[in-house]
XYZ file of C-alpha atoms in Angstrom:
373
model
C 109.487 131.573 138.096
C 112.348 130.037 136.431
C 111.931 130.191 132.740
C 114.340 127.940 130.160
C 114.768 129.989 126.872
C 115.596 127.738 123.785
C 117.292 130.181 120.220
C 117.819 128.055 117.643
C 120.923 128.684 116.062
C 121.385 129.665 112.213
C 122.436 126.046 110.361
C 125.317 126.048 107.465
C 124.231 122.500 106.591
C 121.565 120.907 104.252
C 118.151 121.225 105.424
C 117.049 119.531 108.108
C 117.882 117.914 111.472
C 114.755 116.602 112.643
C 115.177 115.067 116.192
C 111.866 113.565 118.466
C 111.742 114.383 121.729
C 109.659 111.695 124.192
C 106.029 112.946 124.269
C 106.043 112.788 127.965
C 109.022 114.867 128.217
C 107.390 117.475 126.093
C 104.027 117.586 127.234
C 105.231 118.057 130.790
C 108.234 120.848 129.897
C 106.281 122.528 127.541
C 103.429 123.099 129.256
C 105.115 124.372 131.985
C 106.735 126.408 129.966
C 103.654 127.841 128.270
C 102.011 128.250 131.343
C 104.747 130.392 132.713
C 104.552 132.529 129.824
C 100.629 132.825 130.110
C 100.810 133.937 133.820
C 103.957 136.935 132.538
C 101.739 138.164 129.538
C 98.924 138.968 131.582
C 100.494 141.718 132.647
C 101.481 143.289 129.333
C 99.938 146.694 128.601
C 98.623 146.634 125.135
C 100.303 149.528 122.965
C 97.720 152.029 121.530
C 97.434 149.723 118.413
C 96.446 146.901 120.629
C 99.023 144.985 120.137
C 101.504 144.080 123.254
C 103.906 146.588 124.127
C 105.879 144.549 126.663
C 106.019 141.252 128.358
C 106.377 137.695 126.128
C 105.413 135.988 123.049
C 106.112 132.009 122.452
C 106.744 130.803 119.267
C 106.417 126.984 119.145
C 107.946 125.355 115.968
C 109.711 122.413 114.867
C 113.579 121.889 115.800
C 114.564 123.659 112.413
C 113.280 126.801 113.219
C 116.810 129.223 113.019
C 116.917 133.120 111.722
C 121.024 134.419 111.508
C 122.099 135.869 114.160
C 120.523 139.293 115.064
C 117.026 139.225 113.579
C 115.328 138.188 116.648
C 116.738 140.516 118.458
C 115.724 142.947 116.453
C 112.119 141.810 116.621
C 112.433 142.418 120.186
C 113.640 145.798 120.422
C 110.726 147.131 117.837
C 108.489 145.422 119.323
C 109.170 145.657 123.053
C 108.005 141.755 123.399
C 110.315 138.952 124.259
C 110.452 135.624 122.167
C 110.340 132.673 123.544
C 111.218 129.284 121.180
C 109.787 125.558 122.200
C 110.911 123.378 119.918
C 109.161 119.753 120.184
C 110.777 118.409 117.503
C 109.537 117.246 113.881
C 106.427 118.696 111.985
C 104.577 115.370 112.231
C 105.575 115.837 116.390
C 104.928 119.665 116.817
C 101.152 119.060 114.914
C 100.324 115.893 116.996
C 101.886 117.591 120.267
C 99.540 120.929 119.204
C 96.305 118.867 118.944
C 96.971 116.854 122.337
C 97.538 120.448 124.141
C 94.853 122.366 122.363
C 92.963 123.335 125.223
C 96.079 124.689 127.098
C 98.166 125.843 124.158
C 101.913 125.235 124.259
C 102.531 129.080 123.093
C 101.132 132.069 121.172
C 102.222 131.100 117.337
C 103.087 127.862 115.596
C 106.030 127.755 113.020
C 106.486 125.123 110.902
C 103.195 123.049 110.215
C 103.647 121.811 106.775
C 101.202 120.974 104.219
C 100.840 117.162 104.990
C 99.746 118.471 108.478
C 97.716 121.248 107.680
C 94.486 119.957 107.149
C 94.467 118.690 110.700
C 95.054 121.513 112.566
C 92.948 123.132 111.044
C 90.139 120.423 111.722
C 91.336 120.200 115.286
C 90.823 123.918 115.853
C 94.061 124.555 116.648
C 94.953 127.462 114.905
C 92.696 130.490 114.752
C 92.638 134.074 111.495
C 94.318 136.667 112.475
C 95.028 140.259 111.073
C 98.226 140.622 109.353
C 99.805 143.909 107.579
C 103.002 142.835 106.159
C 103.062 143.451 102.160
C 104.143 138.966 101.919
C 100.758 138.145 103.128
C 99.769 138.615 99.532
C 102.108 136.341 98.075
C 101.278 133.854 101.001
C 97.722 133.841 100.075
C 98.603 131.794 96.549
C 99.624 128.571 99.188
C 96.426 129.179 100.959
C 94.902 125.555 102.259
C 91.336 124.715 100.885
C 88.668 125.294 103.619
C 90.685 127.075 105.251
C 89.733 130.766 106.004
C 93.079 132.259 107.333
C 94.285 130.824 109.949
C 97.271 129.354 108.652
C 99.941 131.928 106.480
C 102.112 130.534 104.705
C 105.976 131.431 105.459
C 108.315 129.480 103.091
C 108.356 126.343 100.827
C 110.738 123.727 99.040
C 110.712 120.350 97.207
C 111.423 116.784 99.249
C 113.874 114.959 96.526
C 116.422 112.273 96.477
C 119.555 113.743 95.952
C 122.688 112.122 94.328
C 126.148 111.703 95.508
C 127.904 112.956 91.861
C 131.092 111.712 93.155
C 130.193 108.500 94.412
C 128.555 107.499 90.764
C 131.137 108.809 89.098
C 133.584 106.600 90.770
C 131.628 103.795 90.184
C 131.269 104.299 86.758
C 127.857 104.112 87.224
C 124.849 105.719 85.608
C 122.648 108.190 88.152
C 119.219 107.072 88.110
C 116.471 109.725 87.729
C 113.155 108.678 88.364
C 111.116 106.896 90.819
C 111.309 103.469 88.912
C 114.964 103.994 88.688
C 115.413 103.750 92.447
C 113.839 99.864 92.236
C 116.037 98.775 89.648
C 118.905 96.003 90.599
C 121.584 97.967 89.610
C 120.944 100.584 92.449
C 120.348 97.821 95.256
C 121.365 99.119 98.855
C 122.108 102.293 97.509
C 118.726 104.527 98.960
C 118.236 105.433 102.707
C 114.903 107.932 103.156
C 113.418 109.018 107.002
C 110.606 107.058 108.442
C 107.273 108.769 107.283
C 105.630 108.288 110.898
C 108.458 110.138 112.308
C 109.972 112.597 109.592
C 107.620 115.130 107.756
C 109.906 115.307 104.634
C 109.848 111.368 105.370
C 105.882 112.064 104.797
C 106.361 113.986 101.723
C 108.326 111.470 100.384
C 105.073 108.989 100.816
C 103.006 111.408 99.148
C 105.735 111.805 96.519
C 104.756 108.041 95.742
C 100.994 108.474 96.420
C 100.917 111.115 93.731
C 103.260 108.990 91.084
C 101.726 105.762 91.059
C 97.976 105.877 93.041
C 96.548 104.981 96.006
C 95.815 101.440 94.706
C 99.776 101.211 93.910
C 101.820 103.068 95.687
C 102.531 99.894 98.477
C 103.839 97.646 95.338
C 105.986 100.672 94.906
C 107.456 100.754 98.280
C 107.510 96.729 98.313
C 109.785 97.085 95.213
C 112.045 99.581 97.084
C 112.068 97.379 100.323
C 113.354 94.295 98.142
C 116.025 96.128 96.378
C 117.889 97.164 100.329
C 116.013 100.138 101.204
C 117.358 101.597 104.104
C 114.639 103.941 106.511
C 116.347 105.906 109.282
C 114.324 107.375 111.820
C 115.037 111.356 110.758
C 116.455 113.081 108.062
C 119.650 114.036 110.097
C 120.674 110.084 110.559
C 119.513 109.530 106.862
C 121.978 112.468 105.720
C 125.111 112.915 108.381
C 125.210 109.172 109.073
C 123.798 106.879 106.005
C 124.750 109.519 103.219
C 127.871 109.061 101.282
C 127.906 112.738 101.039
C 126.821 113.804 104.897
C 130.038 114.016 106.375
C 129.753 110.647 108.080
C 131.189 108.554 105.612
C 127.948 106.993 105.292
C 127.391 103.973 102.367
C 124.495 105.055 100.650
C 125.052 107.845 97.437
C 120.594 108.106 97.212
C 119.573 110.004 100.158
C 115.834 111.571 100.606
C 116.728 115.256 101.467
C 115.954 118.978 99.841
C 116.081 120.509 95.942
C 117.819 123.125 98.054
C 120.394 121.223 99.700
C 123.211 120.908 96.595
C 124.471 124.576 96.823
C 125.674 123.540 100.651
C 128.079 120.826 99.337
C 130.424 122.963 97.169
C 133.637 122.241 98.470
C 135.607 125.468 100.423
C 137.277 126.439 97.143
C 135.684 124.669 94.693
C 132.398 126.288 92.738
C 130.477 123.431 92.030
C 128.230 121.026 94.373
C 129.313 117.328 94.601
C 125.490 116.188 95.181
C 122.356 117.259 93.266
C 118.534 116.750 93.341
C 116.521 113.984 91.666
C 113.983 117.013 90.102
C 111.950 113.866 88.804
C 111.353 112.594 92.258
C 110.114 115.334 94.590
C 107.160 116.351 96.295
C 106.777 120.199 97.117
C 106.472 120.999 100.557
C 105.211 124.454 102.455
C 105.636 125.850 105.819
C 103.072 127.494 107.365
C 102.555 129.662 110.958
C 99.265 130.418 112.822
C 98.071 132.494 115.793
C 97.446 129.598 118.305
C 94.028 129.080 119.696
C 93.556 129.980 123.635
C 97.310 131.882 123.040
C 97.750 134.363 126.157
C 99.467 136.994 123.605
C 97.998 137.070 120.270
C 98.292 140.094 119.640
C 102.106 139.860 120.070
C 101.759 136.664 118.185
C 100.068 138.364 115.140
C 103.134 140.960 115.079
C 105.308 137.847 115.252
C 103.593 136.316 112.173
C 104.194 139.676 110.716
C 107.705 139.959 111.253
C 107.779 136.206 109.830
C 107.295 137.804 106.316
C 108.816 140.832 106.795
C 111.236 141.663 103.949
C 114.194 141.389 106.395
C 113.004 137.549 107.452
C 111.853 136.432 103.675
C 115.608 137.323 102.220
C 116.988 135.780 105.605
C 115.151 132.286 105.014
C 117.317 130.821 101.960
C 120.168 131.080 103.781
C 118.740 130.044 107.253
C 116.464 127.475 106.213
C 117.238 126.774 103.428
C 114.087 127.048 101.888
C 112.574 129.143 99.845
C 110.332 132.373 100.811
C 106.891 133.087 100.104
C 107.776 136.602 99.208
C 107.487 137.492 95.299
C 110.239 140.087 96.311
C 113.101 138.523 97.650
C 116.319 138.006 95.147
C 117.277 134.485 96.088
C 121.127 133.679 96.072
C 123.058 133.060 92.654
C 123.952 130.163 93.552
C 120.509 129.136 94.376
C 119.418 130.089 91.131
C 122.026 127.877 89.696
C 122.122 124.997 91.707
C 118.579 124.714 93.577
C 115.872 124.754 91.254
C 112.599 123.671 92.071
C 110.897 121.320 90.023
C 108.988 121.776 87.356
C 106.340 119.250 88.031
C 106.416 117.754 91.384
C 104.275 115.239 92.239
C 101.302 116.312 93.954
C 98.308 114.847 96.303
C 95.022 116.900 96.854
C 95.361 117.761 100.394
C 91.390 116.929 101.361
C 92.981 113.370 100.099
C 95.730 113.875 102.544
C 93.236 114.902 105.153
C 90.976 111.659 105.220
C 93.643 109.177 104.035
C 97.249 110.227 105.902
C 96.851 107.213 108.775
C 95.687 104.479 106.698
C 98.520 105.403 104.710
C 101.035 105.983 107.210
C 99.598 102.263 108.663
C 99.729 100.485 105.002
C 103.616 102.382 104.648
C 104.573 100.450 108.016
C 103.072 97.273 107.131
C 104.388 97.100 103.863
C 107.993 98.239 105.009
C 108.625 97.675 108.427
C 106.306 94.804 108.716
């Protein structure tokens, strides 16, 4: 049986492309693909541990997911187990794609359901405790979801902010707004472009972002505000950033962009030592990554050493530069220059996630009446 492998490459740019694939398309190539990999495992002889000495483990996780060059690899060699990578697409894709394949899983572990997602895997079943040795499931245990009793870890996390094209205002002559009601005023008209919600998880925590400022009876006046004064929504966060940003690379028109606290440090110009874009720290919402030993997986035992290697000390110093977010692991010693120029914020807006649980649709419903109409 013919098997396609998909490695995401490492990423030098600002966290993160998010691109949807059509459902169909994955539900048909995906499962196929999982499938494939169920009918390989079964013939893995289980090391004296009991964990899988040989044969396959897939990793499903959004179309982020990247680790430099090398670490996989040497996963595999330890390990004796080959990773596979099926990449759906977005968070708010890979957790909808996970619940409509639940009872023929797409792989062995999940990567990448965020906490705007959580709650409903986790209600859906999808996701199942497993036992986990490395020392980072300690420090993962402090971004534990409520109710939950293991069976999501948490492997990274990071703020959703605007960010600020420095150059652009300063060009202008123009001040840089810094809060939420800044963005509505007239004197920043046309300048904002954020990711659909309904498509774009940091698009989601974006909503929250709003949810948490202003309350669930005000929060649409909010984005009414933000419509009138030439908000621009782009489907992902890639077109909002390489295409719409002034900053991106694309010669986009818009200086206000909807992307990561962690994203400055990767605009410093070759030469220069300062970033020409930084993060509205008065804007953001904090976001965090978790994995989980899938349901029904045929492997999870090689999934659980996955998991393991997820927070291994090698993979938690790997992540800042990688994914640009930041690691669970109390350990790691993050980058200067992320010390410098990424901070997270100090108070980020925040929305109980049992809120999140029962109210995300109607929400997502009232955000695309209010906006796209």
């Amino acid at each position: 049986m013919t098997r396609t492998l998909v490695r995401a490459a490492p990423r030098r740019t600002p966290r993160r492309a998010r691109v949807l694939t059509t459902t169909a398309a994955v539900l048909v190539g995906v499962t196929a693909l999982a499938g494939c990999s169920a009918l390989e495992s079964d013939g893995a002889e289980p090391s004296a541990s009991g964990a899988a000495a040989s044969g396959s483990v897939t990793l499903v996780t959004h179309d982020s997911f990247g680790l430099s060059d090398g670490l996989l690899e040497q996963f595999e060699e330890e390990s004796g187990l080959t990773v596979e990578i099926v990449q759906p697409g977005d968070a708010g894709v890979l957790a909808n794609q996970l619940v409509l394949t639940k009872d023929a899983p797409l792989g062995d572990l999940v990567f990448g359901i965020d906490n705007t997602f959580a709650s409903r895997v986790i209600d859906e079943g999808v996701v199942v405790p497993a036992e986990l040795t490395a020392p980072a499931v300690e420090d993962a245990a402090a971004y534990a979801v409520d109710g939950d009793e293991g069976a999501l870890t948490a492997v990274d996390f990071g703020d959703v902010c605007v960010n600020v094209d420095h150059e652009w205002f300063a060009a202008q002559g123009l001040a840089e707004p810094t809060t939420l009601e800044d963005l509505a005023k007239p004197e920043y008209k046309d300048l904002l472009v954020v990711p659909n919600p309904v498509t774009s998880s940091p698009g989601l925590a974006f909503l929250l972002a709003t949810v948490g400022a202003f309350g669930e009876d005000a929060w649409p006046t909010y984005w009414q505000q933000l419509k009138d004064n030439g908000l621009k929504v782009a489907d992902g966060w890639s077109d909002a950033y390489y295409v719409d940003f002034t900053a991106g690379g694309g010669d986009g028109p818009r200086p206000l962009v909807l992307s990561y606290a962690s994203s400055p440090p990767f605009t410093v110009p070759e030469g220069g030592d300062v970033p020409t874009t930084g993060a509205l720290l008065d804007t953001c919402f904090r976001q965090v990554e978790y994995a989980g030993v899938l349901a029904g997986a045929a492997n999870p035992e090689g999934a659980a050493q996955l998991l393991d290697f997820l927070l291994s000390d090698e993979v938690q110093a790997d992540i800042p530069g990688s994914m640009y977010m930041y690691p669970v692991s109390a350990s790691v010693v993050l980058p200067e220059e992320w010390t410098q120029w990424a901070p997270l914020a100090d108070a980020p807006f925040e929305v109980p996630l049992a809120d999140v649980a029962a109210h995300r649709e109607a929400w997502l419903t009232t955000w695309s009446d209010t906006v796209i109409g």
